[in-house]
Amino acid sequence: MDCAPSGSQNDNCDIKVPKSELNSSDPSTYHQPGTPSCNERQLKLERDKLKDKLRILTKMEKKEKVKYYTDEVKKKLRILEDQVEKLRKELTNAKQEEEGLMNEMESTGQAFEEMQEQNQKLVQQLREKDEANLNLMGERIRYNQAQKKIKEEKEILDSMLKLEEKERALMENRSTLEHELRLRDQTNEMLKRKAAESAQSANDLRLRLDKLTTQFNEAQYSIKKKAASYEATSTSIKRLEEEKNSLKRLVERAKRMEKFDNIDKVLEEENRLLKEALTCPSCKVHRKDAILTKCNENVPSAMLALAKQITTAYSSNDDAPVNLFVWFSLNSLGSCPLD
C-alpha cells in the first residue's frame, strides 16, 4: 500500500502502520523470559500501542481502512487477545499458585519451627535421658560391685560354714569312734574273760571226758565180758535146742518106722520131703539154687542178727534165689546159717 501524493493523503500517510511493524507484533515476540508480571506489562504496552493504532486507523478514511485493516490484522488481533486472555488466566493461576506456595511455605516454616522446637525438646530429653542413663549406669556399676563383694563374702561364709560342719562331723565321728573303741575294748575284755572261762571249762570238760572215757572203757570191757558169757550161754542153749530137735526127729522117725512095716517106705517118705524142700514151691519143677542148713561155729550176735535180717525175706516157699555170697561171707566170718 503506497500513499498518494495529495495533501490530505500525505497527512494520512504519516499515520500509516507499516506491515513489517504489524508483523513485529507477532505473539512469539512477546514470549520473552521473565516473570508473569513482566509479560503482563509488555502485553499491556503492546495492547495500548495497538489501541492507539486502531484509533488512528479509525480516523482514516474508509478506503485506507479497507487497505490497511485487513483480515490478517484482525486475525492477529484475535490471536493477541487470546494470548492476553490466556496470559491473564496464567497470571491468575500463578498468583493462586504463589499464594498456595506462600501459604505452604508459611505452614512449612511454621512446621519447621515446630519441628525445631520439638527437636530441641527431644535433644533436651535425650540429654536428660543420657544423664539419667549415666547415673543409672554408675549406680548399676556400684550395685554390681557391691553385689560381687557380697557374693564373695557369702562364698567365704559358706566355705567357713562348710568347714565348721566338717569339723563338727569330724568331732562327732571322733566321739563315735572313741565310743566304739571303748565298746570294743570292753568286748575284748569280756571275750578274754569268756575265753579264760571257756579254757577253764574246757580243761574241766577234758578232765571229765577223760574220766568218762575211762568209765566208758571199763563199762565197755565189762559189757563185752558179759556179752561173751551171754553169747556162750545162748550158744549152749541153742545147741541144746538143736539136740532136742534132732532127738525129737529121731523119736518121730522111730514112731514112723513103728507105724510102717517097711523101712524103705520111711526112707522114701523122707526123700520125698527133702525133694519138696529142694524144689521150687511155685512151679514144682525147678530146683532151688541153695538151701542153708546149719553150722556149729560160734559167731558174734551182731553177725547173726545181720544174717537173719538178710535172709528173713527168703523161706522154703519162696522162688527167689538166695545169694550165696551172704552164706560164704558169713561162713568166712564164722557165722551160723539159719534153719
mmCIF file with all atom_site columns, C-alpha atoms in Angstrom, residues 34-41 90-91:
data_model
loop_
_atom_site.group_PDB
_atom_site.id
_atom_site.type_symbol
_atom_site.label_atom_id
_atom_site.label_alt_id
_atom_site.label_comp_id
_atom_site.label_asym_id
_atom_site.label_entity_id
_atom_site.label_seq_id
_atom_site.pdbx_PDB_ins_code
_atom_site.Cartn_x
_atom_site.Cartn_y
_atom_site.Cartn_z
_atom_site.occupancy
_atom_site.B_iso_or_equiv
_atom_site.pdbx_formal_charge
_atom_site.auth_seq_id
_atom_site.auth_comp_id
_atom_site.auth_asym_id
_atom_site.auth_atom_id
_atom_site.pdbx_PDB_model_num
ATOM 1  C CA . GLY A 1 34 ? 10.768 -13.278 32.758 1.00 0.00 ? 34 GLY A CA 1
ATOM 2  C CA . THR A 1 35 ? 8.166  -13.292 35.432 1.00 0.00 ? 35 THR A CA 1
ATOM 3  C CA . PRO A 1 36 ? 4.412  -13.347 34.618 1.00 0.00 ? 36 PRO A CA 1
ATOM 4  C CA . SER A 1 37 ? 4.051  -9.738  35.781 1.00 0.00 ? 37 SER A CA 1
ATOM 5  C CA . CYS A 1 38 ? 6.702  -8.559  33.297 1.00 0.00 ? 38 CYS A CA 1
ATOM 6  C CA . ASN A 1 39 ? 4.942  -10.364 30.436 1.00 0.00 ? 39 ASN A CA 1
ATOM 7  C CA . GLU A 1 40 ? 1.711  -8.793  31.503 1.00 0.00 ? 40 GLU A CA 1
ATOM 8  C CA . ARG A 1 41 ? 3.231  -5.295  31.417 1.00 0.00 ? 41 ARG A CA 1
ATOM 9  C CA . GLU A 1 90 ? -1.970 -17.971 33.683 1.00 0.00 ? 90 GLU A CA 1
ATOM 10 C CA . LEU A 1 91 ? -1.347 -14.903 35.813 1.00 0.00 ? 91 LEU A CA 1
#
